[in-house]
Coordinates of N, CA and C in Angstrom, one line a residue:
M1 N 0.6 -1.0 0.3 CA 0.2 -0.1 0.0 C 0.9 1.1 0.1
L2 N 0.5 1.6 -0.8 CA 1.0 3.3 -0.8 C 1.2 4.6 0.1
R3 N 1.9 4.9 0.9 CA 2.0 5.9 2.1 C 2.0 7.4 1.5
T4 N 1.4 8.0 2.3 CA 0.6 9.0 1.6 C 1.3 10.6 2.8
D5 N 2.2 11.0 2.9 CA 2.7 12.3 3.1 C 1.4 13.5 3.3
P6 N 1.1 13.4 4.8 CA 0.0 14.4 5.0 C 0.4 16.2 4.5
S7 N 1.4 16.1 4.2 CA 1.8 17.4 3.2 C 0.9 17.5 1.9
Q8 N 1.2 16.0 1.2 CA 0.4 16.2 0.1 C -1.1 16.1 0.2
L9 N -1.6 15.6 1.4 CA -3.2 15.6 1.4 C -3.3 16.9 2.0
L10 N -2.6 17.4 2.1 CA -3.4 18.7 2.5 C -2.8 19.8 1.0
T11 N -2.2 19.9 0.4 CA -1.6 19.8 -1.0 C -2.7 19.6 -2.0
A12 N -3.6 18.6 -2.2 CA -4.4 18.2 -2.9 C -5.8 18.4 -2.5
I13 N -6.2 18.9 -1.1 CA -7.0 19.6 -0.7 C -7.0 20.7 -1.2
L14 N -6.0 21.8 -0.7 CA -6.0 22.8 -1.1 C -6.0 23.5 -2.4
L15 N -5.9 22.9 -4.0 CA -5.5 22.5 -5.2 C -6.9 22.2 -5.6
D16 N -7.5 21.2 -5.0 CA -9.1 21.0 -5.1 C -10.3 22.4 -5.0
L17 N -9.6 22.5 -3.8 CA -10.8 24.3 -3.2 C -10.5 25.2 -3.9
L18 N -8.8 25.5 -4.6 CA -8.8 26.6 -5.5 C -9.2 26.9 -6.9
V19 N -8.8 25.2 -7.8 CA -9.5 25.1 -8.8 C -10.6 24.3 -9.2
G20 N -10.9 23.1 -8.5 CA -11.9 22.5 -8.2 C -12.1 21.8 -10.1
D21 N -13.0 21.3 -10.3 CA -12.9 20.7 -11.8 C -13.8 21.4 -13.1
P22 N -13.1 21.5 -13.8 CA -13.7 22.5 -14.3 C -15.2 22.0 -15.1
R23 N -16.1 22.2 -15.3 CA -17.3 22.0 -15.8 C -17.2 21.6 -17.6
Q24 N -16.2 22.3 -18.0 CA -16.9 21.6 -19.7 C -15.9 20.0 -19.4
W25 N -14.8 20.2 -18.9 CA -14.0 18.7 -19.1 C -14.4 17.5 -18.4
P26 N -14.2 16.6 -19.5 CA -14.8 14.9 -19.1 C -14.8 14.8 -18.0
H27 N -15.6 13.6 -17.3 CA -15.7 13.4 -16.1 C -16.0 11.8 -16.5
I28 N -15.2 10.5 -15.9 CA -16.1 9.4 -16.2 C -18.0 9.4 -15.0
A29 N -17.8 10.0 -14.6 CA -19.4 10.3 -13.8 C -20.4 10.6 -15.0
R30 N -20.0 11.9 -15.1 CA -20.7 12.5 -16.2 C -21.2 11.3 -17.5
L31 N -20.0 10.7 -18.4 CA -20.3 9.7 -19.2 C -21.2 8.5 -18.4
T32 N -20.9 8.4 -17.4 CA -22.3 7.2 -16.7 C -23.4 7.9 -16.8
G33 N -23.5 8.7 -15.7 CA -24.5 9.5 -15.9 C -25.6 9.8 -17.4
G34 N -25.1 10.3 -18.5 CA -25.7 10.3 -19.7 C -26.0 9.2 -20.6
L35 N -24.8 7.9 -20.2 CA -25.2 6.8 -20.8 C -26.3 6.1 -19.7
S36 N -26.7 6.3 -18.6 CA -27.7 5.4 -18.2 C -29.1 6.2 -18.2
T37 N -28.9 7.4 -18.6 CA -30.2 8.1 -19.0 C -30.7 7.6 -20.3
R38 N -29.5 7.6 -21.3 CA -30.0 7.3 -22.6 C -30.3 6.0 -22.3
Y39 N -29.7 4.9 -22.1 CA -30.1 4.0 -21.7 C -31.8 3.5 -21.2
E40 N -31.8 4.1 -20.1 CA -33.0 3.9 -19.5 C -33.8 4.5 -20.4
K41 N -34.0 5.2 -20.6 CA -34.8 5.9 -21.8 C -35.6 5.0 -23.5
I42 N -34.3 4.0 -23.4 CA -34.4 3.3 -24.6 C -34.9 1.9 -24.0
L43 N -34.9 1.4 -23.3 CA -35.3 0.2 -22.4 C -36.5 0.4 -21.5
T44 N -37.0 1.6 -21.2 CA -38.3 1.8 -20.6 C -39.1 2.2 -21.5
G45 N -38.8 2.3 -22.7 CA -39.4 2.8 -23.6 C -40.3 1.5 -24.5
T46 N -39.5 0.3 -24.5 CA -39.5 -0.6 -25.4 C -40.4 -2.0 -24.4
A47 N -39.8 -1.4 -22.9 CA -40.6 -2.9 -22.0 C -40.5 -2.1 -20.3
K48 N -41.3 -3.1 -19.5 CA -42.0 -2.4 -18.4 C -40.9 -2.2 -17.7
R49 N -40.9 -1.8 -16.7 CA -39.6 -1.8 -15.6 C -40.0 -3.1 -14.8
S50 N -38.4 -4.2 -14.5 CA -38.6 -5.1 -13.8 C -37.3 -5.1 -13.5
V51 N -37.3 -6.5 -12.2 CA -35.3 -6.9 -12.1 C -34.8 -7.3 -13.3
A52 N -35.3 -8.1 -14.1 CA -34.7 -8.3 -14.6 C -34.0 -7.2 -16.4
L53 N -34.8 -6.0 -16.4 CA -34.6 -5.0 -17.1 C -33.6 -4.6 -16.0
G54 N -33.5 -3.8 -15.4 CA -32.6 -3.5 -13.9 C -31.3 -3.6 -14.3
I55 N -31.4 -5.7 -14.4 CA -29.6 -6.5 -14.5 C -29.2 -5.8 -15.8
L56 N -30.5 -5.9 -16.8 CA -30.2 -5.9 -17.9 C -29.3 -4.2 -18.3
F57 N -30.1 -3.5 -17.9 CA -29.9 -1.8 -17.5 C -28.3 -1.9 -16.5
W58 N -28.3 -2.4 -16.1 CA -26.9 -2.4 -15.4 C -25.8 -2.9 -16.1
G59 N -25.8 -3.9 -16.5 CA -25.2 -4.8 -17.3 C -24.5 -3.7 -18.6
L60 N -25.4 -3.1 -19.4 CA -24.7 -2.0 -20.5 C -24.7 -1.1 -20.2
V61 N -24.3 -0.6 -19.0 CA -23.7 0.5 -18.8 C -22.5 -0.1 -18.0
A62 N -22.1 -1.2 -17.4 CA -21.1 -1.8 -17.0 C -20.3 -2.3 -17.7
G63 N -20.7 -2.9 -18.9 CA -20.1 -3.6 -20.1 C -19.8 -2.3 -20.9
T64 N -20.7 -1.1 -21.2 CA -20.0 0.1 -21.9 C -18.7 0.9 -21.6
I65 N -18.6 0.7 -20.1 CA -17.7 1.6 -20.0 C -16.3 0.6 -20.0
F66 N -16.7 -0.3 -19.3 CA -15.5 -1.6 -19.6 C -15.5 -1.6 -20.6
A67 N -16.0 -1.8 -22.1 CA -15.7 -1.9 -23.8 C -14.5 -0.5 -23.5
G68 N -15.0 0.5 -23.2 CA -14.2 2.0 -23.4 C -12.9 2.0 -22.8
Y69 N -12.9 1.4 -22.0 CA -11.5 1.4 -20.9 C -11.0 0.3 -22.0
A70 N -11.2 -0.9 -22.1 CA -10.4 -1.6 -22.9 C -9.9 -1.2 -24.0
L71 N -10.6 -0.6 -24.5 CA -10.6 -0.1 -26.0 C -9.2 0.9 -26.1
A72 N -9.3 1.4 -24.5 CA -8.4 2.9 -25.0 C -6.9 2.2 -24.0
Y73 N -7.3 1.0 -23.3 CA -5.8 0.4 -23.0 C -5.1 0.2 -23.9
F74 N -6.2 -0.7 -24.8 CA -5.4 -1.9 -25.9 C -4.7 -0.4 -27.1
L75 N -5.0 0.4 -26.6 CA -4.8 1.2 -28.2 C -3.8 2.0 -27.5
C76 N -3.3 2.3 -26.4 CA -2.6 2.7 -25.7 C -1.3 1.9 -26.0
L77 N -1.6 0.8 -25.7 CA -0.9 -0.6 -25.9 C 0.3 -0.3 -27.8
K78 N -0.7 -0.1 -28.5 CA -0.8 -0.3 -29.7 C 0.9 1.1 -30.0
L79 N 0.3 2.2 -29.3 CA 0.8 3.5 -29.9 C 1.9 3.5 -29.3
S80 N 1.8 3.1 -28.1 CA 3.6 3.0 -27.4 C 3.5 2.5 -26.1
W81 N 4.5 2.1 -25.5 CA 4.8 1.2 -23.8 C 4.6 2.3 -23.0
V82 N 5.0 4.0 -23.5 CA 4.9 5.0 -22.8 C 3.7 5.1 -22.2
A83 N 2.8 5.2 -22.9 CA 1.5 5.7 -23.1 C 1.1 4.4 -21.7

């Protein structure tokens, strides 16, 4: 496990308070929220809400995020060992 110096933690908190997260920058939470909204509209427009539909919904969102990660990972491997 990595050890964190208290000064690193304090610096991170101060930077977050000063700079924050710019609204225009992409973020995984925003991407996941957008996917969830789109998949919910598609699924609930064609079928009634149920446990099975919820499982399918979860699989679609998690699967899409995982597929995007895997694609980015393998592209980085092909482009350069540094990436």
